[in-house]
PDB file of C-alpha atoms in Angstrom:
ATOM      1  CA  UNK A1308     120.407 124.839 209.480  1.00  0.00           C
ATOM      2  CA  UNK A1309     120.192 123.731 205.914  1.00  0.00           C
ATOM      3  CA  UNK A1310     118.562 126.111 203.452  1.00  0.00           C
ATOM      4  CA  UNK A1311     115.482 124.561 201.990  1.00  0.00           C
ATOM      5  CA  UNK A1312     112.551 125.511 199.855  1.00  0.00           C
ATOM      6  CA  UNK A1313     109.148 123.935 199.578  1.00  0.00           C
ATOM      7  CA  UNK A1314     107.951 123.936 196.001  1.00  0.00           C
ATOM      8  CA  UNK A1315     104.379 123.854 194.754  1.00  0.00           C
ATOM      9  CA  UNK A1316     102.777 120.541 193.936  1.00  0.00           C
ATOM     10  CA  UNK A1317     104.302 118.748 191.012  1.00  0.00           C
ATOM     11  CA  UNK A1318     107.929 119.242 192.157  1.00  0.00           C
ATOM     12  CA  UNK A1319     111.417 118.100 191.085  1.00  0.00           C
ATOM     13  CA  UNK A1320     112.768 115.173 189.145  1.00  0.00           C
ATOM     14  CA  UNK A1321     116.199 113.845 189.972  1.00  0.00           C
ATOM     15  CA  UNK A1322     117.750 111.310 187.641  1.00  0.00           C
ATOM     16  CA  UNK A1323     118.266 107.720 188.524  1.00  0.00           C
ATOM     17  CA  UNK A1324     120.834 106.980 191.281  1.00  0.00           C
ATOM     18  CA  UNK A1325     124.414 106.518 190.113  1.00  0.00           C
ATOM     19  CA  UNK A1326     126.194 103.250 190.964  1.00  0.00           C
ATOM     20  CA  UNK A1327     128.229 103.391 194.124  1.00  0.00           C
ATOM     21  CA  UNK A1328     131.479 102.771 192.212  1.00  0.00           C
ATOM     22  CA  UNK A1329     131.805 106.353 191.099  1.00  0.00           C
ATOM     23  CA  UNK A1330     131.782 107.570 194.727  1.00  0.00           C
ATOM     24  CA  UNK A1331     134.458 105.136 195.853  1.00  0.00           C
ATOM     25  CA  UNK A1332     136.692 106.062 192.973  1.00  0.00           C
ATOM     26  CA  UNK A1333     136.216 109.750 193.636  1.00  0.00           C
ATOM     27  CA  UNK A1334     136.987 109.174 197.320  1.00  0.00           C
ATOM     28  CA  UNK A1335     140.233 107.409 196.367  1.00  0.00           C
ATOM     29  CA  UNK A1336     141.246 110.157 193.975  1.00  0.00           C
ATOM     30  CA  UNK A1337     140.559 112.750 196.715  1.00  0.00           C
ATOM     31  CA  UNK A1338     142.642 110.854 199.181  1.00  0.00           C
ATOM     32  CA  UNK A1339     145.563 110.554 196.765  1.00  0.00           C
ATOM     33  CA  UNK A1340     145.535 114.313 196.013  1.00  0.00           C
ATOM     34  CA  UNK A1341     145.527 115.203 199.664  1.00  0.00           C
ATOM     35  CA  UNK A1342     148.393 112.904 200.551  1.00  0.00           C
ATOM     36  CA  UNK A1343     150.724 114.295 197.804  1.00  0.00           C
ATOM     37  CA  UNK A1344     153.037 117.090 198.944  1.00  0.00           C
ATOM     38  CA  UNK A1345     152.058 120.212 197.003  1.00  0.00           C
ATOM     39  CA  UNK A1346     154.667 122.078 194.996  1.00  0.00           C
ATOM     40  CA  UNK A1347     154.740 125.608 196.527  1.00  0.00           C
ATOM     41  CA  UNK A1348     155.232 127.139 193.024  1.00  0.00           C
ATOM     42  CA  UNK A1349     152.256 125.264 191.601  1.00  0.00           C
ATOM     43  CA  UNK A1350     148.831 126.899 191.915  1.00  0.00           C
ATOM     44  CA  UNK A1351     146.775 124.996 194.511  1.00  0.00           C
ATOM     45  CA  UNK A1352     143.092 124.197 194.348  1.00  0.00           C
ATOM     46  CA  UNK A1353     140.473 123.225 196.890  1.00  0.00           C
ATOM     47  CA  UNK A1354     137.481 120.953 196.615  1.00  0.00           C
ATOM     48  CA  UNK A1355     134.149 121.895 198.097  1.00  0.00           C
ATOM     49  CA  UNK A1356     131.453 119.266 198.369  1.00  0.00           C
ATOM     50  CA  UNK A1357     127.907 120.348 197.394  1.00  0.00           C
ATOM     51  CA  UNK A1358     124.995 118.126 198.379  1.00  0.00           C
ATOM     52  CA  UNK A1359     121.625 118.615 196.735  1.00  0.00           C
ATOM     53  CA  UNK A1360     118.587 116.640 197.887  1.00  0.00           C
ATOM     54  CA  UNK A1361     114.918 116.692 196.956  1.00  0.00           C
ATOM     55  CA  UNK A1362     112.425 115.646 199.614  1.00  0.00           C
ATOM     56  CA  UNK A1363     108.655 115.618 200.077  1.00  0.00           C
ATOM     57  CA  UNK A1364     107.470 118.408 202.396  1.00  0.00           C
ATOM     58  CA  UNK A1365     104.871 116.176 204.040  1.00  0.00           C
ATOM     59  CA  UNK A1366     104.682 112.423 204.627  1.00  0.00           C
ATOM     60  CA  UNK A1367     101.434 112.304 206.650  1.00  0.00           C
ATOM     61  CA  UNK A1368      99.214 111.504 203.660  1.00  0.00           C
ATOM     62  CA  UNK A1369     101.445 108.661 202.616  1.00  0.00           C
ATOM     63  CA  UNK A1370     101.620 107.148 206.136  1.00  0.00           C
ATOM     64  CA  UNK A1371      97.943 107.782 207.203  1.00  0.00           C
ATOM     65  CA  UNK A1372      95.922 104.680 206.709  1.00  0.00           C
ATOM     66  CA  UNK A1373      98.916 102.604 205.453  1.00  0.00           C
ATOM     67  CA  UNK A1374     100.549 101.832 208.779  1.00  0.00           C
ATOM     68  CA  UNK A1375      98.690  99.420 210.975  1.00  0.00           C
ATOM     69  CA  UNK A1376      99.124  96.223 213.015  1.00  0.00           C
ATOM     70  CA  UNK A1377      96.893  93.525 214.424  1.00  0.00           C
ATOM     71  CA  UNK A1378      99.523  92.242 216.881  1.00  0.00           C
ATOM     72  CA  UNK A1379      98.312  91.906 220.499  1.00  0.00           C
ATOM     73  CA  UNK A1380     101.655  92.632 222.136  1.00  0.00           C
ATOM     74  CA  UNK A1381     102.224  96.442 222.265  1.00  0.00           C
ATOM     75  CA  UNK A1382     105.982  96.050 221.589  1.00  0.00           C
ATOM     76  CA  UNK A1383     105.413  93.795 218.559  1.00  0.00           C
ATOM     77  CA  UNK A1384     102.604  96.124 217.396  1.00  0.00           C
ATOM     78  CA  UNK A1385     104.927  99.150 217.636  1.00  0.00           C
ATOM     79  CA  UNK A1386     107.761  97.345 215.890  1.00  0.00           C
ATOM     80  CA  UNK A1387     105.540  96.217 212.977  1.00  0.00           C
ATOM     81  CA  UNK A1388     104.187  99.845 212.570  1.00  0.00           C
ATOM     82  CA  UNK A1389     107.766 101.172 212.631  1.00  0.00           C
ATOM     83  CA  UNK A1390     108.862  98.748 209.910  1.00  0.00           C
ATOM     84  CA  UNK A1391     105.869  99.567 207.724  1.00  0.00           C
ATOM     85  CA  UNK A1392     106.457 103.319 208.104  1.00  0.00           C
ATOM     86  CA  UNK A1393     110.203 102.824 207.433  1.00  0.00           C
ATOM     87  CA  UNK A1394     109.402 100.928 204.130  1.00  0.00           C
ATOM     88  CA  UNK A1395     106.923 103.634 203.004  1.00  0.00           C
ATOM     89  CA  UNK A1396     109.402 106.429 203.725  1.00  0.00           C
ATOM     90  CA  UNK A1397     112.228 104.660 201.904  1.00  0.00           C
ATOM     91  CA  UNK A1398     110.032 104.140 198.891  1.00  0.00           C
ATOM     92  CA  UNK A1399     109.490 107.971 198.759  1.00  0.00           C
ATOM     93  CA  UNK A1400     113.210 108.747 198.484  1.00  0.00           C
ATOM     94  CA  UNK A1401     113.655 111.198 195.608  1.00  0.00           C
ATOM     95  CA  UNK A1402     117.432 110.905 195.656  1.00  0.00           C
ATOM     96  CA  UNK A1403     120.384 113.231 196.044  1.00  0.00           C
ATOM     97  CA  UNK A1404     123.347 114.421 194.145  1.00  0.00           C
ATOM     98  CA  UNK A1405     126.762 115.114 195.505  1.00  0.00           C
ATOM     99  CA  UNK A1406     129.147 117.362 193.530  1.00  0.00           C
ATOM    100  CA  UNK A1407     132.793 117.999 194.307  1.00  0.00           C
ATOM    101  CA  UNK A1408     133.573 121.543 193.017  1.00  0.00           C
ATOM    102  CA  UNK A1409     137.186 122.596 192.449  1.00  0.00           C
ATOM    103  CA  UNK A1410     138.139 126.155 193.086  1.00  0.00           C
ATOM    104  CA  UNK A1411     141.489 127.765 192.176  1.00  0.00           C
ATOM    105  CA  UNK A1412     140.463 131.405 192.870  1.00  0.00           C
ATOM    106  CA  UNK A1413     139.605 132.817 196.282  1.00  0.00           C
ATOM    107  CA  UNK A1414     137.141 135.332 194.768  1.00  0.00           C
ATOM    108  CA  UNK A1415     135.110 132.571 193.101  1.00  0.00           C
ATOM    109  CA  UNK A1416     135.097 130.424 196.301  1.00  0.00           C
ATOM    110  CA  UNK A1417     133.914 133.410 198.338  1.00  0.00           C
ATOM    111  CA  UNK A1418     131.228 134.275 195.774  1.00  0.00           C
ATOM    112  CA  UNK A1419     129.961 130.633 195.810  1.00  0.00           C
ATOM    113  CA  UNK A1420     129.877 130.680 199.605  1.00  0.00           C
ATOM    114  CA  UNK A1421     127.954 134.030 199.682  1.00  0.00           C
ATOM    115  CA  UNK A1422     125.382 132.563 197.205  1.00  0.00           C
ATOM    116  CA  UNK A1423     125.048 129.554 199.456  1.00  0.00           C
ATOM    117  CA  UNK A1424     124.534 131.598 202.585  1.00  0.00           C
ATOM    118  CA  UNK A1425     122.130 134.098 201.116  1.00  0.00           C
ATOM    119  CA  UNK A1426     119.963 131.462 199.315  1.00  0.00           C
ATOM    120  CA  UNK A1427     120.886 132.443 195.794  1.00  0.00           C
ATOM    121  CA  UNK A1428     122.508 129.050 195.171  1.00  0.00           C
ATOM    122  CA  UNK A1429     119.381 127.299 196.360  1.00  0.00           C
ATOM    123  CA  UNK A1430     117.190 129.399 194.061  1.00  0.00           C
ATOM    124  CA  UNK A1431     119.491 128.712 191.067  1.00  0.00           C
ATOM    125  CA  UNK A1432     119.549 124.967 191.784  1.00  0.00           C
ATOM    126  CA  UNK A1433     115.814 124.858 192.248  1.00  0.00           C
ATOM    127  CA  UNK A1434     115.487 125.803 188.570  1.00  0.00           C
ATOM    128  CA  UNK A1435     117.822 122.941 187.605  1.00  0.00           C
ATOM    129  CA  UNK A1436     116.471 120.151 189.779  1.00  0.00           C
ATOM    130  CA  UNK A1437     112.703 120.936 190.118  1.00  0.00           C
ATOM    131  CA  UNK A1438     111.859 119.924 186.582  1.00  0.00           C
ATOM    132  CA  UNK A1439     108.455 119.341 184.914  1.00  0.00           C
ATOM    133  CA  UNK A1440     109.036 115.577 184.806  1.00  0.00           C
ATOM    134  CA  UNK A1441     109.697 115.583 188.610  1.00  0.00           C
ATOM    135  CA  UNK A1442     106.584 117.687 189.166  1.00  0.00           C
ATOM    136  CA  UNK A1443     104.628 115.158 187.095  1.00  0.00           C
ATOM    137  CA  UNK A1444     106.129 112.146 188.934  1.00  0.00           C
ATOM    138  CA  UNK A1445     105.166 113.426 192.365  1.00  0.00           C
ATOM    139  CA  UNK A1446     101.729 114.552 191.362  1.00  0.00           C
ATOM    140  CA  UNK A1447     100.031 116.817 193.884  1.00  0.00           C
ATOM    141  CA  UNK A1448     102.645 116.697 196.618  1.00  0.00           C
ATOM    142  CA  UNK A1449     104.889 119.593 197.564  1.00  0.00           C
ATOM    143  CA  UNK A1450     108.639 119.090 197.450  1.00  0.00           C
ATOM    144  CA  UNK A1451     111.520 120.898 199.087  1.00  0.00           C
ATOM    145  CA  UNK A1452     115.118 121.102 197.833  1.00  0.00           C
ATOM    146  CA  UNK A1453     117.903 120.884 200.433  1.00  0.00           C
ATOM    147  CA  UNK A1454     121.304 122.247 199.649  1.00  0.00           C
ATOM    148  CA  UNK A1455     124.353 121.744 201.904  1.00  0.00           C
ATOM    149  CA  UNK A1456     127.882 122.914 201.790  1.00  0.00           C
ATOM    150  CA  UNK A1457     130.113 122.056 204.780  1.00  0.00           C
ATOM    151  CA  UNK A1458     131.405 125.260 206.464  1.00  0.00           C
ATOM    152  CA  UNK A1459     134.596 123.482 207.524  1.00  0.00           C
ATOM    153  CA  UNK A1460     135.255 122.531 203.883  1.00  0.00           C
ATOM    154  CA  UNK A1461     134.844 126.189 202.934  1.00  0.00           C
ATOM    155  CA  UNK A1462     137.090 127.517 205.690  1.00  0.00           C
ATOM    156  CA  UNK A1463     139.887 124.998 204.891  1.00  0.00           C
ATOM    157  CA  UNK A1464     139.571 125.794 201.174  1.00  0.00           C
ATOM    158  CA  UNK A1465     139.669 129.513 201.893  1.00  0.00           C
ATOM    159  CA  UNK A1466     142.823 129.163 203.983  1.00  0.00           C
ATOM    160  CA  UNK A1467     144.523 127.120 201.222  1.00  0.00           C
ATOM    161  CA  UNK A1468     143.619 129.599 198.451  1.00  0.00           C
ATOM    162  CA  UNK A1469     144.591 132.569 200.674  1.00  0.00           C
ATOM    163  CA  UNK A1470     148.091 130.949 201.154  1.00  0.00           C
ATOM    164  CA  UNK A1471     148.135 130.395 197.416  1.00  0.00           C
ATOM    165  CA  UNK A1472     147.372 134.028 196.820  1.00  0.00           C
ATOM    166  CA  UNK A1473     150.094 135.242 199.220  1.00  0.00           C
ATOM    167  CA  UNK A1474     152.673 132.972 197.659  1.00  0.00           C
ATOM    168  CA  UNK A1475     151.994 134.159 194.139  1.00  0.00           C
ATOM    169  CA  UNK A1476     151.774 137.908 194.983  1.00  0.00           C
ATOM    170  CA  UNK A1477     154.853 138.039 197.159  1.00  0.00           C
ATOM    171  CA  UNK A1478     157.969 139.648 195.412  1.00  0.00           C
TER     172      UNK A1478
END
């Protein structure tokens, strides 16, 4: 389950979407780093991907009265309604942000993971993403913030930093 929080009406403002180019460049850099053979004497790092997404808590009011069809055939009518609902829901996308966070210390990685699990990270990010301008943009509608960190990324990163710690503390 993803931690989420519904915020009172007048919720968050995420900036404009970034061009797709940055993501593909980052992906290429990430692949290059993983394929290189690490120097055992060099301090290793791990990347943890943080995903933050703002969403409306309810869509009923936007869909109610705006999705209809005069088609006689039930299948055509259902398809037309689906397309209309899909268009409305896509237009309500508030966007998301993906951050790759680099950790070189196990204690910091574990603290980050604890904050994610216990909801502290969500609370902290709520203050950053749920801005007055976003609240103004969405008007009376409630918004929730979704925060996700992949547990597998955390476990792999933890193993890597633990090996790092053992190599550098061994006599």
